PDB file of C-alpha atoms and ligand atoms in Angstrom:
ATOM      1  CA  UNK R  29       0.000   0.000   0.000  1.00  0.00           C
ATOM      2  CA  UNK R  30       2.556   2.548   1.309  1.00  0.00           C
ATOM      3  CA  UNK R  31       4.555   1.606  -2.210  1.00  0.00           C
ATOM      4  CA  UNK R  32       1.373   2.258  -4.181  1.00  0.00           C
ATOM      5  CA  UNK R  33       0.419   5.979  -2.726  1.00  0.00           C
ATOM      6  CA  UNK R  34       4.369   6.612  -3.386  1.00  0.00           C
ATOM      7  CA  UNK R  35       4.158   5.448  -6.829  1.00  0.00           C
ATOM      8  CA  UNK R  36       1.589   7.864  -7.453  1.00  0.00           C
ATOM      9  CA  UNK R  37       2.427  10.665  -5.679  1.00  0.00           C
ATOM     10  CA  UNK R  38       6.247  10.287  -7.986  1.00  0.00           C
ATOM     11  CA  UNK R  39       4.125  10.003 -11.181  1.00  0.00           C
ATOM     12  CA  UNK R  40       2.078  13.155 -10.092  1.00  0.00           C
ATOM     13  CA  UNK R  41       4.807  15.235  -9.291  1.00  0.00           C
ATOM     14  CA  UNK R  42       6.095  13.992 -13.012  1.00  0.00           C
ATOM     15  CA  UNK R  43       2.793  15.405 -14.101  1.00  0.00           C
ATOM     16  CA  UNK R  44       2.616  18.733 -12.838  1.00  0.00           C
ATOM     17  CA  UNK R  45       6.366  19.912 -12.659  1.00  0.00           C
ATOM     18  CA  UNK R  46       6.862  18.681  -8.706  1.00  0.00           C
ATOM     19  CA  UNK R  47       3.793  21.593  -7.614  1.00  0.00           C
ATOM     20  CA  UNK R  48       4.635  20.912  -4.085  1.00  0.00           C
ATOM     21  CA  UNK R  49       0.781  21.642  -2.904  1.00  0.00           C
ATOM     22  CA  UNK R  50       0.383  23.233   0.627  1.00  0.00           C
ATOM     23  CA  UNK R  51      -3.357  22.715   0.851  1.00  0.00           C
ATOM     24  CA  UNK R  52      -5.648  20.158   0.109  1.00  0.00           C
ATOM     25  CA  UNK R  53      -9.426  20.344  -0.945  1.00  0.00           C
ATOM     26  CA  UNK R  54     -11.717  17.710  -1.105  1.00  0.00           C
ATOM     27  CA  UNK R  55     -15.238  19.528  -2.582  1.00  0.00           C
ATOM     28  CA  UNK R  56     -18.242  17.259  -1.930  1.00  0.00           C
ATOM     29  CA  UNK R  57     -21.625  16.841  -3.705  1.00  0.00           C
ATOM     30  CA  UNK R  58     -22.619  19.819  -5.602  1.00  0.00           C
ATOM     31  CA  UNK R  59     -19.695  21.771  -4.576  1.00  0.00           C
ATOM     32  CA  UNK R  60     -17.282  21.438  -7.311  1.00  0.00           C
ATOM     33  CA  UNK R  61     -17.523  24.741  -8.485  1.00  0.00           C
ATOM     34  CA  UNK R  62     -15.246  25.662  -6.081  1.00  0.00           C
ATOM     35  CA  UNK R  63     -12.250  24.476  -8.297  1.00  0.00           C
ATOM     36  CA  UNK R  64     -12.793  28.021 -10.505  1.00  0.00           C
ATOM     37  CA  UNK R  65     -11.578  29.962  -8.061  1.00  0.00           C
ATOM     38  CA  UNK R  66      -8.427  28.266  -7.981  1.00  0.00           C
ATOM     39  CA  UNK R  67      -5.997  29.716 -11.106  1.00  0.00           C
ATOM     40  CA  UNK R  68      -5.092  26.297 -12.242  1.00  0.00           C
ATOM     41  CA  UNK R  69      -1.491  24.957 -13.749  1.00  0.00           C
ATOM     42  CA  UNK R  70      -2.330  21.398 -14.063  1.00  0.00           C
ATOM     43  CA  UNK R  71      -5.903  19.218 -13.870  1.00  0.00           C
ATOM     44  CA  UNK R  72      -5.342  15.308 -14.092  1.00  0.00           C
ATOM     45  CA  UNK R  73      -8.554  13.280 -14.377  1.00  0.00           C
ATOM     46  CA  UNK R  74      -8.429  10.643 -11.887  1.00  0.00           C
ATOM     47  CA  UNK R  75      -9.222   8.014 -14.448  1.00  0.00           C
ATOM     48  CA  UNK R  76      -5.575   8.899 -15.881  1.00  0.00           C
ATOM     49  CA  UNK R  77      -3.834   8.470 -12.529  1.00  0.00           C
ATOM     50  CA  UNK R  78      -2.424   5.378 -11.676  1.00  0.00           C
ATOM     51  CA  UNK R  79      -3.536   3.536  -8.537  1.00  0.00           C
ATOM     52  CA  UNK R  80      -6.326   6.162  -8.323  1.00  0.00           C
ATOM     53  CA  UNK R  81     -10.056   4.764  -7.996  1.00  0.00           C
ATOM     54  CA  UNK R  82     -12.656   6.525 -10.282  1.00  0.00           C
ATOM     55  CA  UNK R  83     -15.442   7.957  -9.234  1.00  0.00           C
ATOM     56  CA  UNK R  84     -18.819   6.756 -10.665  1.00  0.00           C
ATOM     57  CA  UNK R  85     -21.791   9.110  -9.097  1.00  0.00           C
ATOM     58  CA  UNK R  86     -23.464  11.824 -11.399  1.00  0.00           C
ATOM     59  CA  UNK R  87     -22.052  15.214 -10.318  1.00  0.00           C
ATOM     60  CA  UNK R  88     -18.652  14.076  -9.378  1.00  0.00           C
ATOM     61  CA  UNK R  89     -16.353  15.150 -11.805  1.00  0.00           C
ATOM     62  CA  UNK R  90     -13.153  13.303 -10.763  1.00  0.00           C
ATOM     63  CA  UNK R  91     -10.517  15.326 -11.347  1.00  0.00           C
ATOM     64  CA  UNK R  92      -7.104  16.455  -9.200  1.00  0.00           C
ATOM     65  CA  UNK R  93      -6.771  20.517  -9.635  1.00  0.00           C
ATOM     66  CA  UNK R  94      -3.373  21.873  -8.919  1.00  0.00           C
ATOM     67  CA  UNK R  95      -3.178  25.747  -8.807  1.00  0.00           C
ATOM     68  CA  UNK R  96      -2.780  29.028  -6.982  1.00  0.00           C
ATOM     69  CA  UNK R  97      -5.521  30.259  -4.868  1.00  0.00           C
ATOM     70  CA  UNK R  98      -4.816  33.472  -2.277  1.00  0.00           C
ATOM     71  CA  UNK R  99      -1.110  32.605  -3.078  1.00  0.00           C
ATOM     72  CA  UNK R 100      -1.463  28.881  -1.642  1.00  0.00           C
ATOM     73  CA  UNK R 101      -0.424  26.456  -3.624  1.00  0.00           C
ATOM     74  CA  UNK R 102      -3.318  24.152  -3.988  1.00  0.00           C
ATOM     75  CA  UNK R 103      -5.013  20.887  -4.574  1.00  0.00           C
ATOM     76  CA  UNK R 104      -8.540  20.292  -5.128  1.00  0.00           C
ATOM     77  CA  UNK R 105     -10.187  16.433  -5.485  1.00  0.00           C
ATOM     78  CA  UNK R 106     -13.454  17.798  -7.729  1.00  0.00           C
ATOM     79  CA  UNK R 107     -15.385  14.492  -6.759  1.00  0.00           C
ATOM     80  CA  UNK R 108     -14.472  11.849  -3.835  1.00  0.00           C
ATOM     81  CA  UNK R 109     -14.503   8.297  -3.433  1.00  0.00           C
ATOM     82  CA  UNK R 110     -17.426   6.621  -1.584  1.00  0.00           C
ATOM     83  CA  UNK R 111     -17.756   3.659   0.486  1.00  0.00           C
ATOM     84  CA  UNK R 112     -21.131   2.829  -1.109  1.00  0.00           C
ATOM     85  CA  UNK R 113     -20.040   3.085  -4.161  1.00  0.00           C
ATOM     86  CA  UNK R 114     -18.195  -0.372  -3.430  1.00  0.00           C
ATOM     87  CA  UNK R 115     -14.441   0.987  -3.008  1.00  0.00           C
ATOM     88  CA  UNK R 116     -12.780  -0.428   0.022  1.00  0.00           C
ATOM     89  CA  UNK R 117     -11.752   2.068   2.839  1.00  0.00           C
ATOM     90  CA  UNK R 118      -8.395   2.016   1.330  1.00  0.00           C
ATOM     91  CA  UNK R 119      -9.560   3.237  -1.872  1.00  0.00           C
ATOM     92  CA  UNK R 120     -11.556   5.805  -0.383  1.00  0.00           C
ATOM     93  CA  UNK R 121      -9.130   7.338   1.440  1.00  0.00           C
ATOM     94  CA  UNK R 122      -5.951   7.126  -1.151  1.00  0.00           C
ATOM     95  CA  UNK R 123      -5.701  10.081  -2.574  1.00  0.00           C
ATOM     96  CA  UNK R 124      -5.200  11.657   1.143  1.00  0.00           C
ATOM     97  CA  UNK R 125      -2.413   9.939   1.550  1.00  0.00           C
ATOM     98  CA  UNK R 126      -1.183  11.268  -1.689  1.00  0.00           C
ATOM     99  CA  UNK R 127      -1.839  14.344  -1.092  1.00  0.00           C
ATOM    100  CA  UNK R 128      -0.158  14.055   2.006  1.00  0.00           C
ATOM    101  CA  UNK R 129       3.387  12.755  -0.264  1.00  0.00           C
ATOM    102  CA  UNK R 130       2.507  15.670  -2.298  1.00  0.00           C
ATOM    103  CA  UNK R 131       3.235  17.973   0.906  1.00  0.00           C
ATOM    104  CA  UNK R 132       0.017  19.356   1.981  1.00  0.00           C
ATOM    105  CA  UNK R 133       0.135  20.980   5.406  1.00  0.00           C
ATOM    106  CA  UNK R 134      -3.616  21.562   5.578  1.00  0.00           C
ATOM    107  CA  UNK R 135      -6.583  19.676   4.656  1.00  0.00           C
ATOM    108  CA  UNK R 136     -10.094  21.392   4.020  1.00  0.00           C
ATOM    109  CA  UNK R 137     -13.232  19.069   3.704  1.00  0.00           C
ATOM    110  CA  UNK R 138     -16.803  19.869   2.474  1.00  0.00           C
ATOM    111  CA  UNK R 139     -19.579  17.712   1.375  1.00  0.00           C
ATOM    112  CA  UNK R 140     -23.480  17.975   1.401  1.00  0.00           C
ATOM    113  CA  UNK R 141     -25.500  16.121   4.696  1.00  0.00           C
ATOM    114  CA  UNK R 142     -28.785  16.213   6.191  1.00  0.00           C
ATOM    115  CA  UNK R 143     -29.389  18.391   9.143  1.00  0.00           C
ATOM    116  CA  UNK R 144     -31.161  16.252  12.387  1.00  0.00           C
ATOM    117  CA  UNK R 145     -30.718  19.194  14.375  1.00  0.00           C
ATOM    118  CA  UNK R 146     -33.886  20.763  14.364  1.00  0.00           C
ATOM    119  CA  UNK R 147     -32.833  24.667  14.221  1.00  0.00           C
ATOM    120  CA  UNK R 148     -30.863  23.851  11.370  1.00  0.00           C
ATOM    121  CA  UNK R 149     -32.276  24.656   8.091  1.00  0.00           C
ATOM    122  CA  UNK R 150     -31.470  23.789   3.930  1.00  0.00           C
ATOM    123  CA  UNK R 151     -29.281  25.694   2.624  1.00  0.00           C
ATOM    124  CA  UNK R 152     -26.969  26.223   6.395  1.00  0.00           C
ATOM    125  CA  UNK R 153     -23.613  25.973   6.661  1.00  0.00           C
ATOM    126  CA  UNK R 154     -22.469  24.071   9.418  1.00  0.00           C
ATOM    127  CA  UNK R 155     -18.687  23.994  11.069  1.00  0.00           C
ATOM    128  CA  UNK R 156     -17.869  20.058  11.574  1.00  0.00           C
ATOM    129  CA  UNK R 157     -16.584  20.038  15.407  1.00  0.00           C
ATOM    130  CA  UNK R 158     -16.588  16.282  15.343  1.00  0.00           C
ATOM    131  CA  UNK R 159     -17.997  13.819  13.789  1.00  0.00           C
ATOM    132  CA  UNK R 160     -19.322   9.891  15.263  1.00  0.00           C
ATOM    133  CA  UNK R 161     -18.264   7.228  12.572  1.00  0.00           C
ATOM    134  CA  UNK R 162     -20.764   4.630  11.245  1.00  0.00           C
ATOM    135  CA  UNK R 163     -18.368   3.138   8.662  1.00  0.00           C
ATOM    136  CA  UNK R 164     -15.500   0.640   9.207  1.00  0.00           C
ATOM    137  CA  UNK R 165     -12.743   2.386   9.974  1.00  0.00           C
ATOM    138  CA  UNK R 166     -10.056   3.260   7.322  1.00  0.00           C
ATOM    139  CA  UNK R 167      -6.976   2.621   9.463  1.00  0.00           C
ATOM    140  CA  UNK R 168      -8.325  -0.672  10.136  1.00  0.00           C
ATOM    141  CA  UNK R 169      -5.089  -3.315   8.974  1.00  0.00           C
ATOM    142  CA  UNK R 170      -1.329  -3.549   9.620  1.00  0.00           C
ATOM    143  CA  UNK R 171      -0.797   0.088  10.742  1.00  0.00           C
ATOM    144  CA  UNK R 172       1.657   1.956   7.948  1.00  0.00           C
ATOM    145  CA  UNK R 173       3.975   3.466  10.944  1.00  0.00           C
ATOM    146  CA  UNK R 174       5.274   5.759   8.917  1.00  0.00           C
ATOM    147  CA  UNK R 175       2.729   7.682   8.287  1.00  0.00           C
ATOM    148  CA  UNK R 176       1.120   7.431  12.071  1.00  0.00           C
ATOM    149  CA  UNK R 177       0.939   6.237  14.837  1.00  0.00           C
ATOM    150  CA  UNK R 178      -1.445   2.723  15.155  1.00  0.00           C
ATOM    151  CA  UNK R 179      -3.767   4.317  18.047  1.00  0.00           C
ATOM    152  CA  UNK R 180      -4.317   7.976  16.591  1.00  0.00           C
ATOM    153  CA  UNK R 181      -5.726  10.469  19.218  1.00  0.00           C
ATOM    154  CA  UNK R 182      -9.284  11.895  17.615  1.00  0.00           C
ATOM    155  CA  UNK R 183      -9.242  14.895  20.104  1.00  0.00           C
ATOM    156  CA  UNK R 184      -9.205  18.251  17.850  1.00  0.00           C
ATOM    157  CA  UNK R 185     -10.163  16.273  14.965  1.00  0.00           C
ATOM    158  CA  UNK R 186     -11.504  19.149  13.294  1.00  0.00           C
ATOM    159  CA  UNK R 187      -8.677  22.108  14.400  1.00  0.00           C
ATOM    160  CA  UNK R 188     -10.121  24.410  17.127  1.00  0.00           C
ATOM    161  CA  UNK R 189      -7.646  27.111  15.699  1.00  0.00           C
ATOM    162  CA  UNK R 190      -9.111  26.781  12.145  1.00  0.00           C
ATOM    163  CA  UNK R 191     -13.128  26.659  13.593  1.00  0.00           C
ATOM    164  CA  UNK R 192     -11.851  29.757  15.702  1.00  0.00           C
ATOM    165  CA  UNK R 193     -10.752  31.270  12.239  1.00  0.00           C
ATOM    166  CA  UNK R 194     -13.775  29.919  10.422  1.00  0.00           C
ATOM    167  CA  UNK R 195     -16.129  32.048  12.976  1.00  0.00           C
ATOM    168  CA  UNK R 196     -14.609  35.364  12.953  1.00  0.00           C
ATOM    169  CA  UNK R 197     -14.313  35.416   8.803  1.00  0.00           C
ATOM    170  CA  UNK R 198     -18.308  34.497   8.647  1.00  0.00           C
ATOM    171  CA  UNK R 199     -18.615  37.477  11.188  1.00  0.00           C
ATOM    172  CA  UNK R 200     -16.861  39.961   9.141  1.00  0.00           C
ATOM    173  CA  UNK R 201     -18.508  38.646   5.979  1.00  0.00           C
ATOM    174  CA  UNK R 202     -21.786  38.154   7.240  1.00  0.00           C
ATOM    175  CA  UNK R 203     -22.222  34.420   6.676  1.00  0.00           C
ATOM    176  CA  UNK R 204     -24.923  32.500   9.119  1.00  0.00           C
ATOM    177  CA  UNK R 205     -22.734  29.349  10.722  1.00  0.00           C
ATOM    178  CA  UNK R 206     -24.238  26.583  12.341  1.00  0.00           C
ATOM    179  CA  UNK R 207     -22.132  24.087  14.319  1.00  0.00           C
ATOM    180  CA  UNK R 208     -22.414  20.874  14.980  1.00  0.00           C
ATOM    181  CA  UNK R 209     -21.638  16.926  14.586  1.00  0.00           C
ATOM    182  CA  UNK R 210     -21.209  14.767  11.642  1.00  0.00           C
ATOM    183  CA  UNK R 211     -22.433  11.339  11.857  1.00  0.00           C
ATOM    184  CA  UNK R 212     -20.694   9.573   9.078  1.00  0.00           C
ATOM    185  CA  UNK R 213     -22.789   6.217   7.452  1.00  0.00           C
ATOM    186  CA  UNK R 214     -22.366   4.195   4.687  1.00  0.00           C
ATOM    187  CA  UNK R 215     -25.600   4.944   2.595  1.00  0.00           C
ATOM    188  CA  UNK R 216     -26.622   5.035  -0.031  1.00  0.00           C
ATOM    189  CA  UNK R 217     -29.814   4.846   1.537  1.00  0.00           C
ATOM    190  CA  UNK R 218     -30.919   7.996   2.919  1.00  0.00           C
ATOM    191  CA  UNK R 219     -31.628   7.432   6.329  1.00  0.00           C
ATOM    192  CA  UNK R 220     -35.224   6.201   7.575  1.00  0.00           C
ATOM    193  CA  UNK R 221     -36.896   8.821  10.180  1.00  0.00           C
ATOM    194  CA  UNK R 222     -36.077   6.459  12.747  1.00  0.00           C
ATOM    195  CA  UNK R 223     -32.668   6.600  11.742  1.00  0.00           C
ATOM    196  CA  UNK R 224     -32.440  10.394  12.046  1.00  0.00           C
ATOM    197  CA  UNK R 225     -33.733  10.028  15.368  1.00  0.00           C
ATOM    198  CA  UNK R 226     -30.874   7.937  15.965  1.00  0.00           C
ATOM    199  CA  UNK R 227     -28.436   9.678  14.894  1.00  0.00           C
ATOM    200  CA  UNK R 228     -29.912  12.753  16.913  1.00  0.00           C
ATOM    201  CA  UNK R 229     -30.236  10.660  20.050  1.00  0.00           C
ATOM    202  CA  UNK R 230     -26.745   9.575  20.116  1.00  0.00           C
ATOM    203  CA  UNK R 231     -25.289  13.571  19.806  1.00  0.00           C
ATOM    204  CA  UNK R 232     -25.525  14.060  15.632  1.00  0.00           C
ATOM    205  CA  UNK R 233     -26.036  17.359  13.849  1.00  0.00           C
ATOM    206  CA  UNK R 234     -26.338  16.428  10.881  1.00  0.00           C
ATOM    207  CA  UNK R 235     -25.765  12.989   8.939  1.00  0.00           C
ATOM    208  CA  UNK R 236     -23.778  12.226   5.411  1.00  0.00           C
ATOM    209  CA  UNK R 237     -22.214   9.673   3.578  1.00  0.00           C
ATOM    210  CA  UNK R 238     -18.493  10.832   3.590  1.00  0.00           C
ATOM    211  CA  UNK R 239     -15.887  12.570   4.825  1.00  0.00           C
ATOM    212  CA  UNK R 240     -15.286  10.374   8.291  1.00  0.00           C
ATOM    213  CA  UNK R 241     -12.461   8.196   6.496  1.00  0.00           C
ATOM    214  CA  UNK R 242     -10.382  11.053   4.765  1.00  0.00           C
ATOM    215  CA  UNK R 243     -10.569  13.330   8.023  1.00  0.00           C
ATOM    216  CA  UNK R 244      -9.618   9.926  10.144  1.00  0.00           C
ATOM    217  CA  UNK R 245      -6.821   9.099   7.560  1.00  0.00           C
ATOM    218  CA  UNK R 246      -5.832  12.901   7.782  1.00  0.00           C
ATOM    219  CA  UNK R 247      -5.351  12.705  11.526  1.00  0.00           C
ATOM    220  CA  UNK R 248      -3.463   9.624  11.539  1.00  0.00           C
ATOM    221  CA  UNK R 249      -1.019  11.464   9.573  1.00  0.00           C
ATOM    222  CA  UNK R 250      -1.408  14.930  11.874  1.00  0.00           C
ATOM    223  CA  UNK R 251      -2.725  17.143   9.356  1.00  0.00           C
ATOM    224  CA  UNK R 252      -4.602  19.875  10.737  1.00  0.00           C
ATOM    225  CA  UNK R 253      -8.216  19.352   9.293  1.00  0.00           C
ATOM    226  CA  UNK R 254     -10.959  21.932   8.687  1.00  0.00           C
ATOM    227  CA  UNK R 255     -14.282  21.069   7.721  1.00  0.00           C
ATOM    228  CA  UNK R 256     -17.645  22.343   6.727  1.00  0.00           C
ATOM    229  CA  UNK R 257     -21.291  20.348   5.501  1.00  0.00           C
ATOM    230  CA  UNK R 258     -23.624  22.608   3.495  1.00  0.00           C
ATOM    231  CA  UNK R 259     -27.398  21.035   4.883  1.00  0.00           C
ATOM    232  CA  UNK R 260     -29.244  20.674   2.011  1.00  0.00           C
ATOM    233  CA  UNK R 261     -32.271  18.626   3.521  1.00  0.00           C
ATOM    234  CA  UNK R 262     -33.573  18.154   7.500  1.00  0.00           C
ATOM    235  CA  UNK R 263     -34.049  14.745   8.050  1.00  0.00           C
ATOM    236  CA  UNK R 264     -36.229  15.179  10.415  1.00  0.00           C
ATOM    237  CA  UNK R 265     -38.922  16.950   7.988  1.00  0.00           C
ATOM    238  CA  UNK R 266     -41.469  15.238   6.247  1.00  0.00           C
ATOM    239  CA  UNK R 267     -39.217  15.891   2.816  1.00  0.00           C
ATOM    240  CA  UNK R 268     -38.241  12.913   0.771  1.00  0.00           C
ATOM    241  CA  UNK R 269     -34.381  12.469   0.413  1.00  0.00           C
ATOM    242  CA  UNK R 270     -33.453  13.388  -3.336  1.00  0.00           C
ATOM    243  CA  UNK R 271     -30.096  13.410  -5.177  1.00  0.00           C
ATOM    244  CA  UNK R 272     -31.042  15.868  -7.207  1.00  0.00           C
ATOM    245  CA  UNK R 273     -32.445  18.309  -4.701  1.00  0.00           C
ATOM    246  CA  UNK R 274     -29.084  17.509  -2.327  1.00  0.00           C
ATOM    247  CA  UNK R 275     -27.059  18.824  -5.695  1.00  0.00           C
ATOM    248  CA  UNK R 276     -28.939  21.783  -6.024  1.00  0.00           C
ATOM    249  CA  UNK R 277     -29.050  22.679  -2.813  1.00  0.00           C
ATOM    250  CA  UNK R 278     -24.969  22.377  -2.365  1.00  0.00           C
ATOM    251  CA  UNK R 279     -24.797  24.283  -5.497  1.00  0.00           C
ATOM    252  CA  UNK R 280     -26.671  27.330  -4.058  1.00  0.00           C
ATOM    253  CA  UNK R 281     -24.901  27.485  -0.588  1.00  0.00           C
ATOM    254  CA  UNK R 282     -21.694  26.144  -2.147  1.00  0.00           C
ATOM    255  CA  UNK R 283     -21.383  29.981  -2.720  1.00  0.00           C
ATOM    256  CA  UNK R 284     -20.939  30.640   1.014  1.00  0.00           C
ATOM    257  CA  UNK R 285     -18.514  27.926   1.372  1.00  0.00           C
ATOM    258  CA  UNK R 286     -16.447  28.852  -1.551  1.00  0.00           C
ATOM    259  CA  UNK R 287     -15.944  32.432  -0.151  1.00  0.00           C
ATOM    260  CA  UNK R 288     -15.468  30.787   3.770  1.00  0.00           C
ATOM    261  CA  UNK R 289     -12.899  28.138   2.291  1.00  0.00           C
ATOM    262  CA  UNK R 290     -10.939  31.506  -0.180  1.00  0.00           C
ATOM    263  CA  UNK R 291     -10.794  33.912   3.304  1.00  0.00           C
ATOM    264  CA  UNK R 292      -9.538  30.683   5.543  1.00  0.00           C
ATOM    265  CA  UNK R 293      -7.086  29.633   2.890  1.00  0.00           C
ATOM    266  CA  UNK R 294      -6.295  33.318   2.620  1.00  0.00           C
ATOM    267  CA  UNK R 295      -5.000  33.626   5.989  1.00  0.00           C
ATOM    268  CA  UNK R 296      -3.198  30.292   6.229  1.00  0.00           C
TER     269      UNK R 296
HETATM  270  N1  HPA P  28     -28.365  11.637   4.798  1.00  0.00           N
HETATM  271  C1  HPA P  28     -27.177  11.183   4.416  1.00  0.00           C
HETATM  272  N2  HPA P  28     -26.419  11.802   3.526  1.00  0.00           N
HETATM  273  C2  HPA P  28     -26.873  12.937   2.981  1.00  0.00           C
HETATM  274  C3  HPA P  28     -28.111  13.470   3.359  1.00  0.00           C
HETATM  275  C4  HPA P  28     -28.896  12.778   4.303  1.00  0.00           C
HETATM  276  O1  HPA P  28     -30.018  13.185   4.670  1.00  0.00           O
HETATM  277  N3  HPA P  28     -28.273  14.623   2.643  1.00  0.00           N
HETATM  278  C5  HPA P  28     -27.167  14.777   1.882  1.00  0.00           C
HETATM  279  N4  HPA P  28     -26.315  13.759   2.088  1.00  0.00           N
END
């Protein structure tokens, strides 16, 4: 494994003229769009890397960007790996570790979820200040010791500095925050309302399909990790989960997140 993420971390840095990248992004469902802000040198489809999985789900476009964004050097995953999609946890969570070879110092997470806590509402932004994982965990296997330890601490997960950061940017640029906690299950079932009561019961804000294994992998390997989930349904309405709608939705407050993720980035 550990030969395999070097592999193609060499054969990127072949690609794109060793850009030594000191962020990574990893835009969710919906929030692609984000990539355009960054003034790009180099996009590799992941199809074309090897060792890379490739993404199958409708609006995921699979692609690594490599650019400048607030002069940061960058790297955006346009599309992520999912465990439902049948990739093992090692799959899903390979192209952190890459990123990690590449150099990143940083790693900024978004995707789309469904809020269970009941004063959130679609189209919220909420701050991921932990998260409870449903899904086998990534690190589970002979523990690669050089890139962590084999019993990672989870404490400041998601980096109390960064949140701190996250909160006085919306302030100044008048963007609503909601915080909370990201339950993390397999899907691809939406959940059932009993579910989302669940989920609720046991301390969840909202509730998604990602995320968990790359911000696990990311904190095996100590990199600071901020994160954000753009709500765009409440589970515990009487609305019917929907693709679609869960697209659109992360398209339209994507537009927050872009400018949070461009000011935080900013003042790396
Ligand atoms: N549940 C799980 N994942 C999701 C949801 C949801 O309600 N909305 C968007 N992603």
């Amino acid at each position: 494994m550990s030969e395999e993420i070097k592999k193609t971390a060499a054969w990127i840095k072949e690609q794109t003229a060793d850009f030594r990248p000191e962020v990574g992004v990893i835009l969710g469902t919906g929030l692609g769009d984000f990539a355009e802000q960054i003034e790009a040198c180099h996009s590799i489809e992941y199809k074309s890397i090897p060792g890379f999985p490739v993404s199958t789900v409708e609006g995921h476009k699979g692609r690594l960007i490599f650019g400048m964004l607030e002069g940061h050097r960058v790297v955006a995953m346009q599309g992520r790996f999912h465990y439902y999609e049948g990739y093992t946890m090692q799959q899903v969570t390979f192209p952190v570790r890459v990123m990690q070879q590449l150099g990143i110092r940083h790693l900024f997470v978004s995707n789309a979820s469904g809020g269970i806590n009941t004063s959130f509402r679609t189209g919220d932004l909420m701050i991921i200040t932990d998260h409870i994982n449903l899904m086998p965990n990534p690190l589970i296997g002979p523990n690669m010791a050089e890139f962590g330890p084999r019993f990672p601490d989870m404490h400041n997960c998601y980096d109390k500095e960064l949140i701190a950061r996250a909160t006085a940017i919306a302030a100044q640029e008048n963007i609503k925050l909601q915080y909370g906690v990201y339950v993390g299950g397999t899907g691809p079932t939406f959940e059932t309302q009993a579910e989302y009561r669940y989920f609720k019961a046991i301390g969840g804000d909202a509730a998604g399909m990602s995320t968990v294994p790359e911000v696990i992998v990311a904190r095996h390997m100590s990199i600071p990790v901020f994160g954000v989930s753009v709500i765009t349904n409440c589970g515990l309405s009487d609305e019917i989960g929907d693709h679609e709608d869960v697209q659109l939705q992360g398209k339209k407050a994507g537009v927050k997140m872009q400018l949070l993720f461009r000011r935080m980035i900013k003042e790396l």
